[in-house]
Coordinates of C-alpha atoms in Angstrom, one line a residue:
M1 CA 40.0 27.4 -34.1
E2 CA 37.0 28.0 -31.8
R3 CA 33.6 27.9 -33.3
E4 CA 30.9 30.4 -32.6
A5 CA 28.5 29.3 -29.8
T6 CA 25.5 29.6 -32.2
E7 CA 27.0 27.6 -35.0
T8 CA 25.4 24.3 -35.8
I9 CA 27.8 21.5 -36.9
E10 CA 26.3 19.4 -39.6
T11 CA 27.4 15.8 -39.5
E12 CA 26.6 12.7 -41.6
G13 CA 24.2 10.0 -40.6
E14 CA 21.6 10.3 -37.9
F15 CA 23.4 12.8 -35.6
E16 CA 22.8 16.5 -35.0
M17 CA 25.6 18.4 -33.2
M18 CA 24.8 21.7 -31.6
A19 CA 26.0 23.9 -28.8
A20 CA 24.0 23.5 -25.6
G21 CA 23.1 27.1 -25.5
E22 CA 21.8 26.9 -29.1
C23 CA 19.6 24.0 -28.1
L24 CA 17.8 26.3 -25.6
S25 CA 17.4 29.2 -28.0
R26 CA 16.1 27.1 -30.9
A27 CA 13.9 24.8 -28.9
E28 CA 10.2 25.3 -29.2
I29 CA 8.9 24.8 -25.7
L30 CA 5.2 23.9 -25.8
P31 CA 2.9 23.5 -22.8
V32 CA 3.0 20.0 -21.3
K33 CA -0.3 18.2 -22.0
M34 CA -1.5 15.5 -19.7
L35 CA -3.2 12.3 -20.8
F36 CA -3.4 10.6 -17.4
G37 CA -2.1 13.2 -15.0
E38 CA 1.6 13.1 -14.3
F39 CA 1.7 9.4 -15.0
W40 CA 1.4 9.8 -18.8
L41 CA 2.2 13.0 -20.7
E42 CA 1.5 13.7 -24.3
G43 CA 4.5 12.5 -26.4
D44 CA 5.8 10.2 -23.8
L45 CA 6.5 6.4 -23.9
A46 CA 5.0 5.2 -20.6
V47 CA 5.0 1.7 -19.0
V48 CA 2.5 0.4 -16.5
Y49 CA 3.0 -2.9 -14.8
G50 CA 1.4 -5.1 -12.2
D51 CA 0.8 -8.7 -11.3
T52 CA -1.8 -11.0 -12.9
S53 CA -5.4 -9.8 -12.6
S54 CA -4.4 -6.6 -11.0
G55 CA -6.6 -4.6 -13.4
K56 CA -4.1 -3.4 -16.0
S57 CA -6.4 -4.1 -19.0
L58 CA -9.3 -2.4 -17.2
L59 CA -7.3 0.7 -16.5
A60 CA -5.9 0.7 -20.1
V61 CA -9.4 0.7 -21.6
Q62 CA -10.5 3.3 -19.1
I63 CA -7.6 5.6 -20.0
G64 CA -8.1 5.1 -23.7
E65 CA -11.8 5.9 -23.4
S66 CA -11.1 9.0 -21.4
I67 CA -8.6 10.3 -24.0
A68 CA -11.0 9.5 -26.8
R69 CA -13.8 11.5 -25.1
G70 CA -11.6 14.2 -23.6
R71 CA -12.7 13.4 -20.1
A72 CA -10.2 13.0 -17.3
V73 CA -9.9 9.9 -15.0
K74 CA -10.4 11.3 -11.6
P75 CA -8.5 12.5 -9.6
F76 CA -5.9 13.1 -12.4
E77 CA -5.9 16.0 -14.9
M78 CA -6.2 15.7 -18.7
T79 CA -5.3 18.9 -20.6
S80 CA -5.2 17.2 -24.0
E81 CA -8.0 17.5 -26.5
P82 CA -10.0 14.4 -27.6
Q83 CA -8.1 12.3 -30.1
T84 CA -8.0 9.0 -31.8
V85 CA -6.7 6.1 -29.7
L86 CA -5.4 2.8 -31.1
L87 CA -5.8 0.0 -28.6
L88 CA -3.7 -3.1 -29.4
D89 CA -5.3 -6.0 -27.6
P90 CA -4.0 -9.4 -28.9
A91 CA -4.7 -11.2 -25.6
R92 CA -8.5 -11.2 -26.0
T93 CA -10.9 -12.1 -28.7
R94 CA -13.7 -9.9 -29.8
E95 CA -16.2 -11.9 -27.8
Q96 CA -14.1 -11.8 -24.7
F97 CA -13.7 -8.1 -24.9
A98 CA -17.5 -7.5 -25.5
R99 CA -18.4 -9.8 -22.6
R100 CA -16.6 -7.6 -20.2
Y101 CA -18.6 -4.5 -21.2
M102 CA -22.0 -6.1 -21.8
P103 CA -24.7 -6.0 -19.1
E104 CA -25.3 -9.2 -17.2
P105 CA -28.4 -11.2 -18.1
E106 CA -31.3 -10.5 -15.8
S107 CA -33.0 -13.4 -13.9
E108 CA -36.2 -11.3 -14.0
E109 CA -37.6 -8.6 -16.3
P110 CA -36.1 -5.3 -15.1
E111 CA -38.0 -2.1 -15.1
E112 CA -35.2 -0.3 -17.1
P113 CA -32.9 -2.8 -18.9
V114 CA -29.2 -1.9 -18.8
K115 CA -27.8 -1.3 -22.3
P116 CA -24.3 -2.2 -23.4
Y117 CA -21.7 0.5 -22.9
E118 CA -21.3 2.9 -25.8
F119 CA -17.6 3.5 -26.5
S120 CA -16.4 6.6 -28.2
P121 CA -15.8 6.2 -31.9
N122 CA -12.3 7.6 -31.4
L123 CA -11.3 4.4 -29.6
I124 CA -10.2 1.8 -32.1
R125 CA -9.5 -1.7 -30.9
L126 CA -7.0 -3.8 -32.8
S127 CA -6.8 -7.6 -32.3
L128 CA -5.1 -10.5 -34.1
K129 CA -7.1 -13.0 -36.2
R130 CA -4.8 -16.0 -36.0
S131 CA -1.4 -15.5 -34.4
A132 CA -0.7 -14.4 -30.8
Q133 CA 2.3 -12.3 -31.7
I134 CA 2.9 -9.2 -33.7
D135 CA 6.0 -7.5 -35.1
P136 CA 6.1 -3.9 -33.8
A137 CA 7.3 -2.7 -37.2
K138 CA 3.9 -3.8 -38.7
L139 CA 2.2 -1.1 -36.5
A140 CA 3.3 1.7 -38.8
P141 CA 0.7 1.2 -41.6
L142 CA -2.1 0.9 -39.0
I143 CA -1.0 4.2 -37.4
E144 CA -0.9 5.9 -40.8
Q145 CA -4.3 4.4 -41.8
T146 CA -6.1 5.5 -38.6
G147 CA -4.1 8.7 -38.0
A148 CA -3.9 7.9 -34.3
K149 CA -1.6 9.8 -32.1
V150 CA -2.1 7.6 -29.0
L151 CA -1.2 4.0 -28.9
I152 CA -1.9 1.6 -26.0
I153 CA -0.4 -1.9 -26.1
D154 CA -1.7 -4.7 -24.0
S155 CA 0.8 -6.1 -23.5
L156 CA 4.6 -6.1 -24.3
A157 CA 4.6 -9.9 -24.2
H158 CA 2.8 -10.1 -27.5
L159 CA 5.5 -8.1 -29.3
Q160 CA 8.3 -10.5 -28.4
R161 CA 8.9 -14.2 -28.5
Y162 CA 10.9 -14.5 -25.3
S163 CA 11.2 -12.2 -22.3
V164 CA 15.0 -11.7 -22.5
P165 CA 16.9 -8.4 -22.5
R166 CA 18.0 -8.8 -26.1
E167 CA 14.4 -9.0 -27.5
T168 CA 13.2 -6.4 -25.1
V169 CA 15.8 -3.9 -26.4
V170 CA 14.7 -4.6 -30.0
V171 CA 11.0 -4.0 -29.1
M172 CA 11.5 -0.9 -27.0
R173 CA 13.8 0.5 -29.6
E174 CA 11.2 0.0 -32.3
L175 CA 8.5 1.6 -30.1
R176 CA 10.8 4.6 -29.5
R177 CA 11.3 4.9 -33.3
L178 CA 7.6 4.8 -34.0
Q179 CA 7.1 7.4 -31.3
R180 CA 9.5 9.9 -32.8
R181 CA 8.5 9.2 -36.4
Y182 CA 4.7 9.7 -35.9
G183 CA 4.7 11.9 -32.7
L184 CA 3.0 9.2 -30.7
S185 CA 2.1 8.9 -27.1
I186 CA 2.5 5.2 -26.2
L187 CA 1.4 3.3 -23.1
V188 CA 2.7 -0.3 -22.7
L189 CA 1.4 -2.8 -20.3
M190 CA 3.6 -5.4 -18.6
N191 CA 3.4 -8.2 -16.1
T192 CA 5.6 -8.2 -13.0
S193 CA 8.4 -10.8 -12.9
R194 CA 7.8 -11.5 -9.2
V195 CA 5.5 -10.5 -6.3
V196 CA 7.2 -9.7 -3.0
Q197 CA 4.7 -9.2 -0.3
R198 CA 7.0 -8.1 2.5
R199 CA 8.0 -4.9 0.7
G200 CA 6.5 -2.3 -1.6
I201 CA 6.6 -2.2 -5.4
A202 CA 10.0 -1.4 -7.0
A203 CA 11.4 -1.1 -10.5
A204 CA 13.2 -4.4 -10.0
D205 CA 9.8 -6.1 -10.3
I206 CA 9.7 -5.4 -14.1
P207 CA 11.1 -8.1 -16.4
C208 CA 14.3 -6.8 -17.9
S209 CA 13.9 -3.7 -15.7
S210 CA 17.1 -2.0 -16.7
V211 CA 16.2 -2.1 -20.4
V212 CA 12.6 -1.0 -19.8
T213 CA 13.4 1.9 -17.5
S214 CA 16.1 3.1 -19.8
F215 CA 13.8 3.5 -22.8
A216 CA 10.6 4.6 -21.0
D217 CA 9.9 8.2 -20.1
S218 CA 7.4 7.3 -17.4
V219 CA 6.9 4.1 -15.4
F220 CA 4.2 3.4 -12.9
A221 CA 2.7 0.4 -11.2
I222 CA -0.6 -1.1 -10.0
G223 CA -0.5 -2.6 -6.5
R224 CA -3.1 -4.6 -4.6
S225 CA -4.5 -3.7 -1.2
G226 CA -3.8 -6.1 1.6
S227 CA -7.2 -5.7 3.1
R228 CA -9.7 -5.5 0.3
S229 CA -9.5 -7.6 -2.9
S230 CA -11.2 -5.0 -5.1
V231 CA -8.9 -2.1 -4.1
R232 CA -5.9 -1.1 -6.1
Y233 CA -3.3 1.7 -5.8
L234 CA -1.0 3.4 -8.3
K235 CA 2.6 4.1 -7.6
H236 CA 4.9 6.3 -9.7
I237 CA 8.3 4.8 -10.3
K238 CA 10.0 7.0 -12.9
H239 CA 9.3 10.3 -14.6
S240 CA 11.1 12.1 -17.4
S241 CA 11.5 15.2 -15.3
D242 CA 12.4 13.2 -12.1
N243 CA 9.3 14.7 -10.6
I244 CA 7.6 11.7 -8.8
A245 CA 4.1 12.9 -8.1
Y246 CA 2.9 9.9 -6.3
G247 CA 5.5 8.2 -4.2
S248 CA 5.3 5.7 -1.3
A249 CA 4.1 8.3 1.2
H250 CA 0.9 9.3 -0.7
L251 CA -0.6 6.9 -3.2
P252 CA -4.0 7.3 -4.9
Y253 CA -6.1 4.2 -4.3
F254 CA -9.2 3.0 -6.1
A255 CA -12.1 0.5 -6.0
I256 CA -12.8 -1.5 -9.1
V257 CA -16.5 -1.1 -9.6
P258 CA -18.8 -1.4 -12.7
R259 CA -19.7 2.2 -13.6
G260 CA -23.3 2.3 -14.9
G261 CA -23.5 -1.4 -14.5
N262 CA -21.6 -2.2 -17.6
F263 CA -18.2 -0.4 -17.5
P264 CA -15.8 -1.8 -14.9
S265 CA -13.4 0.9 -14.0
F266 CA -11.1 2.4 -11.3
N267 CA -13.1 4.6 -9.0
H268 CA -11.0 6.9 -6.8
I269 CA -11.4 6.6 -3.0
G270 CA -8.5 8.6 -1.5
Y271 CA -4.8 8.7 -0.7
A272 CA -2.7 6.5 1.7
S273 CA 0.9 5.4 2.2
E274 CA 2.0 2.1 0.6
M275 CA 2.7 0.6 4.0
T276 CA -0.9 1.2 4.9
M277 CA -2.2 -0.2 1.7
R278 CA -0.2 -3.4 1.7
A279 CA -0.7 -4.3 5.4
G280 CA -4.1 -5.6 6.3
D281 CA -6.4 -8.5 7.0
N282 CA -7.9 -9.6 3.7
D283 CA -9.8 -12.5 5.1
H284 CA -11.6 -10.3 7.6
W285 CA -12.7 -7.8 4.9
E286 CA -13.8 -10.5 2.5
W287 CA -16.1 -12.2 5.1
Q288 CA -17.3 -8.9 6.3
R289 CA -18.4 -8.1 2.7
I290 CA -20.3 -11.4 2.6
R291 CA -22.0 -10.6 5.9
D292 CA -23.1 -7.2 4.5
I293 CA -24.6 -8.9 1.4
K294 CA -26.5 -11.3 3.6
R295 CA -27.8 -8.4 5.8
L296 CA -29.1 -6.5 2.8
A297 CA -30.7 -9.7 1.4
D298 CA -32.4 -10.3 4.7
E299 CA -33.8 -6.7 4.5
G300 CA -35.6 -7.7 1.3
K301 CA -33.3 -6.1 -1.3
T302 CA -32.9 -7.6 -4.7
I303 CA -29.6 -8.8 -6.1
R304 CA -29.5 -5.9 -8.5
A305 CA -30.1 -3.4 -5.7
I306 CA -27.4 -4.9 -3.5
A307 CA -24.9 -4.8 -6.5
E308 CA -25.6 -1.1 -7.1
E309 CA -25.3 -0.2 -3.4
L310 CA -22.0 -2.1 -2.9
G311 CA -20.6 -1.3 -6.3
M312 CA -20.3 -4.9 -7.4
S313 CA -21.5 -7.1 -10.3
K314 CA -24.7 -9.1 -9.8
T315 CA -22.8 -12.3 -10.5
T316 CA -20.4 -11.6 -7.7
V317 CA -23.2 -10.7 -5.3
H318 CA -25.1 -13.9 -6.1
R319 CA -21.9 -16.0 -5.7
L320 CA -21.0 -14.4 -2.3
L321 CA -24.5 -14.7 -1.1
S322 CA -24.3 -18.4 -1.5
M323 CA -21.3 -18.5 0.9
A324 CA -23.1 -16.5 3.7
G325 CA -24.0 -19.7 5.5
D326 CA -20.3 -20.6 5.9
A327 CA -19.2 -17.3 7.2
P328 CA -17.2 -17.6 10.5
P329 CA -18.7 -16.0 13.6
L330 CA -17.7 -12.5 14.3
P331 CA -15.0 -12.3 17.0
S332 CA -15.8 -10.4 20.1
A333 CA -14.9 -6.8 20.6
S334 CA -12.3 -7.8 23.2
A335 CA -10.7 -10.2 20.8
F336 CA -10.1 -7.3 18.3
V337 CA -8.6 -5.1 21.1
E338 CA -6.5 -8.0 22.3
E339 CA -5.1 -8.6 18.9
K340 CA -4.3 -4.9 18.7
V341 CA -2.6 -4.9 22.1
R342 CA -0.3 -7.7 21.0
Q343 CA 1.3 -5.4 18.5
F344 CA 2.6 -3.0 21.1
Y345 CA 4.8 -3.2 24.2
S346 CA 5.8 -6.4 25.8
R347 CA 4.5 -5.2 29.1
E348 CA 0.9 -5.0 27.8
K349 CA 1.3 -8.3 25.9
C350 CA 2.3 -10.0 29.2
I351 CA -0.6 -8.5 31.0
V352 CA -3.1 -9.6 28.3
D353 CA -1.6 -13.1 28.2
E354 CA -1.7 -13.3 32.0
C355 CA 2.0 -14.1 32.0
L356 CA 3.3 -15.3 35.4
G357 CA 7.0 -14.7 34.5
C358 CA 9.5 -16.3 32.2
V359 CA 13.2 -16.5 31.8
K360 CA 13.1 -13.2 29.9
C361 CA 11.2 -11.0 32.3
L362 CA 11.4 -13.0 35.6
G363 CA 7.8 -12.0 36.4
R364 CA 8.2 -8.3 35.6
A365 CA 7.3 -7.0 32.2
A366 CA 9.6 -4.6 30.3
R367 CA 12.7 -6.2 31.9
D368 CA 14.2 -6.6 28.4
L369 CA 14.3 -2.8 27.8
R370 CA 18.1 -2.7 27.7
D371 CA 18.3 0.9 26.5
V372 CA 16.5 2.3 29.6
S373 CA 18.6 2.8 32.7
G374 CA 17.2 1.4 35.9
T375 CA 15.2 -1.6 34.5
I376 CA 15.6 -5.0 36.2
I377 CA 18.2 -6.1 33.8
N378 CA 20.3 -3.0 34.6
G379 CA 20.2 -3.5 38.3
H380 CA 16.7 -2.1 38.9
D381 CA 15.5 -4.8 41.3
D382 CA 14.0 -2.6 44.0
C383 CA 11.4 -0.6 42.2
P384 CA 7.8 0.0 43.5
D385 CA 4.9 -2.4 43.1
D386 CA 3.6 -0.5 40.0
C387 CA 6.8 0.6 38.2
D388 CA 6.2 2.5 34.9
M389 CA 9.3 0.8 33.4
C390 CA 9.3 -2.7 34.9
G391 CA 5.6 -3.2 35.0
P392 CA 3.4 -4.1 38.0
R393 CA 4.7 -6.7 40.4
K394 CA 3.2 -10.1 39.8
Y395 CA 3.2 -13.0 42.3
A396 CA 2.9 -16.6 41.1
A397 CA 0.0 -18.6 42.6
Y398 CA 2.4 -21.2 44.0
D399 CA 4.5 -18.5 45.8
T400 CA 3.9 -19.2 49.5
S401 CA 6.5 -16.8 50.7
A402 CA 4.6 -13.7 49.6
D403 CA 2.2 -11.9 51.8
P404 CA -1.4 -13.1 50.9
V405 CA -2.6 -9.5 51.1
L406 CA 0.0 -8.4 48.6
K407 CA -0.7 -11.3 46.3
Q408 CA -4.4 -10.4 46.3
R409 CA -3.7 -6.7 45.6
S410 CA -1.4 -7.7 42.7
A411 CA -4.0 -10.1 41.3
D412 CA -6.8 -7.4 41.5
H413 CA -4.5 -4.8 39.9
Y414 CA -3.5 -7.2 37.1
K415 CA -7.2 -8.0 36.4
A416 CA -8.1 -4.3 36.3
L417 CA -5.2 -3.6 33.9
R418 CA -6.2 -6.5 31.6
D419 CA -9.8 -5.3 31.4
W420 CA -8.6 -1.8 30.8
L421 CA -6.4 -2.9 27.9
L422 CA -9.0 -5.2 26.3
N423 CA -11.5 -2.4 26.3
G424 CA -9.2 -0.1 24.4
K425 CA -7.9 2.1 27.3
P426 CA -11.2 4.0 27.7
S427 CA -10.1 5.8 30.9
P428 CA -6.9 6.7 32.8
K429 CA -4.7 3.8 33.7
P430 CA -6.0 2.0 36.9
T431 CA -4.0 2.7 40.0
Y432 CA -2.3 0.1 42.2
P433 CA -4.2 -0.1 45.5
G434 CA -1.7 0.4 48.4
A435 CA 1.4 0.4 46.1
R436 CA 4.7 0.5 48.0
R437 CA 7.9 2.4 47.5
Y438 CA 7.5 5.5 45.4
G439 CA 10.4 7.3 43.8
H440 CA 11.7 9.4 41.0
Q441 CA 10.0 8.9 37.6
N442 CA 13.1 8.5 35.5
A443 CA 14.8 5.6 37.3
C444 CA 15.1 6.3 41.1
W445 CA 12.7 3.8 42.6
K446 CA 14.2 3.5 46.0
P447 CA 12.6 3.3 49.5
G448 CA 12.4 6.8 51.0
S449 CA 13.4 8.4 47.7
E450 CA 10.3 10.5 47.8
N451 CA 12.2 12.7 50.3
W452 CA 15.4 12.9 48.3
T453 CA 16.8 16.2 47.1
E454 CA 17.4 17.0 43.5
E455 CA 21.1 16.5 44.0
Q456 CA 20.5 13.0 45.5
L457 CA 18.2 12.1 42.6
H458 CA 20.7 13.3 40.1
F459 CA 23.5 11.4 41.8
Y460 CA 21.5 8.2 41.9
D461 CA 20.4 8.5 38.3
R462 CA 24.0 9.0 37.2
W463 CA 25.1 6.0 39.2
T464 CA 22.5 3.7 37.5
R465 CA 23.6 4.9 34.1
T466 CA 27.3 4.2 34.7
H467 CA 26.7 0.8 36.5
P468 CA 24.4 -1.1 34.1
K469 CA 25.1 -4.5 35.7
P470 CA 23.9 -5.6 39.1
C471 CA 26.4 -4.6 41.7
P472 CA 26.4 -3.2 45.3
E473 CA 24.9 0.2 45.4
P474 CA 26.4 3.2 47.2
D475 CA 24.8 3.5 50.6
F476 CA 24.5 7.3 50.7
N477 CA 21.0 7.6 52.0
P478 CA 19.3 5.8 54.9
R479 CA 16.5 3.6 53.6
A480 CA 13.0 3.5 54.9
G481 CA 11.1 0.3 55.1
P482 CA 8.1 -0.5 53.0

């Protein structure tokens, strides 16, 4: 006997059975409220992870303070009203937490002393007196006592004895139970199990990733910049609606700076791809920051003024200023350009390195471009002196068989090309003085080919594509000498 579509089937135990259409008609769809943009919605169990000292705890306190005050963390939205936030922080003592948000001691009497940061009374911090581990089931009385609807846990490691899937399942299941019983919004912090520098952040970096991602509604990560030690970025890994707001192509990145001199927080800078954020030259940026501090100090600015201008703590400024005498000399502008040139085509690299020919190119750059018809390796051994595919002709200094005039022209052209590359290509490419043998731009570099018809050019181009290996060429056109 078929049941009516609107009938609800009552079952024993914890289950509720209902037709799918009835779920839609009876569901009370409320507007989605954001706590931390799309990363953390009200009523969700979210997980944020990152490697050691990536700023997870700083971000957690900043998010908790923003929810307690009802102020969004830029550039993300917060549509929820101010509410009580319970911050579980077993990793730090009361003194360690206070030290992070207290102003640094002044070496001299300041005109306006910096006061400790005033947290919202809605942010309640919970620490442990003696033990370093807490049973998640013991959080229920604290939630009832405070009436908190937002719970931030720093971190999951303090809720379990061992980082194994079995214990992670028990903890995540208990957190899910608390979430549904009290209508909580929970944010859990986790450390990464590994750091892989050659690729971007992935869900597999989470310990017991299959368990965590199965229970969590939202998962996002904190990544480090490869060029600046104080820059972090956020990457969305999982969302309950499968709507990944911040993927690898456009990630928000931040600088960790002390706001107001006593509240270290994530300050939004802009958006970039993950590839751009991870690739970089960290050593160069770190020493450049030290040089900037030294320059400002030489201008007569105080440690406090430098710290405010660069968005750093006074302790960090003082420490880096003591290293200024050991800063390596700045490389020349040509060295920067040369390093950039090395990342591009082998032809330019050979010119910059002043290569005289190797087994690979036999003195002509771009010989290894196998996918281009007409290069030297494909039978292109009679191109002009300044071939766009094979590179300019280069004569070795010990080559006595070459014409001295041609050798000098080649050397002058190579020098002009090298200077042009090292200066960042500021003008059109230098021309080869008295270059010989001009031809078709696609692959028909043959003596006299400047007078060929389109039919002859097409015939020769087709021949070079069908005969990739060196072999006798069809003599269908009388050749003119150089």
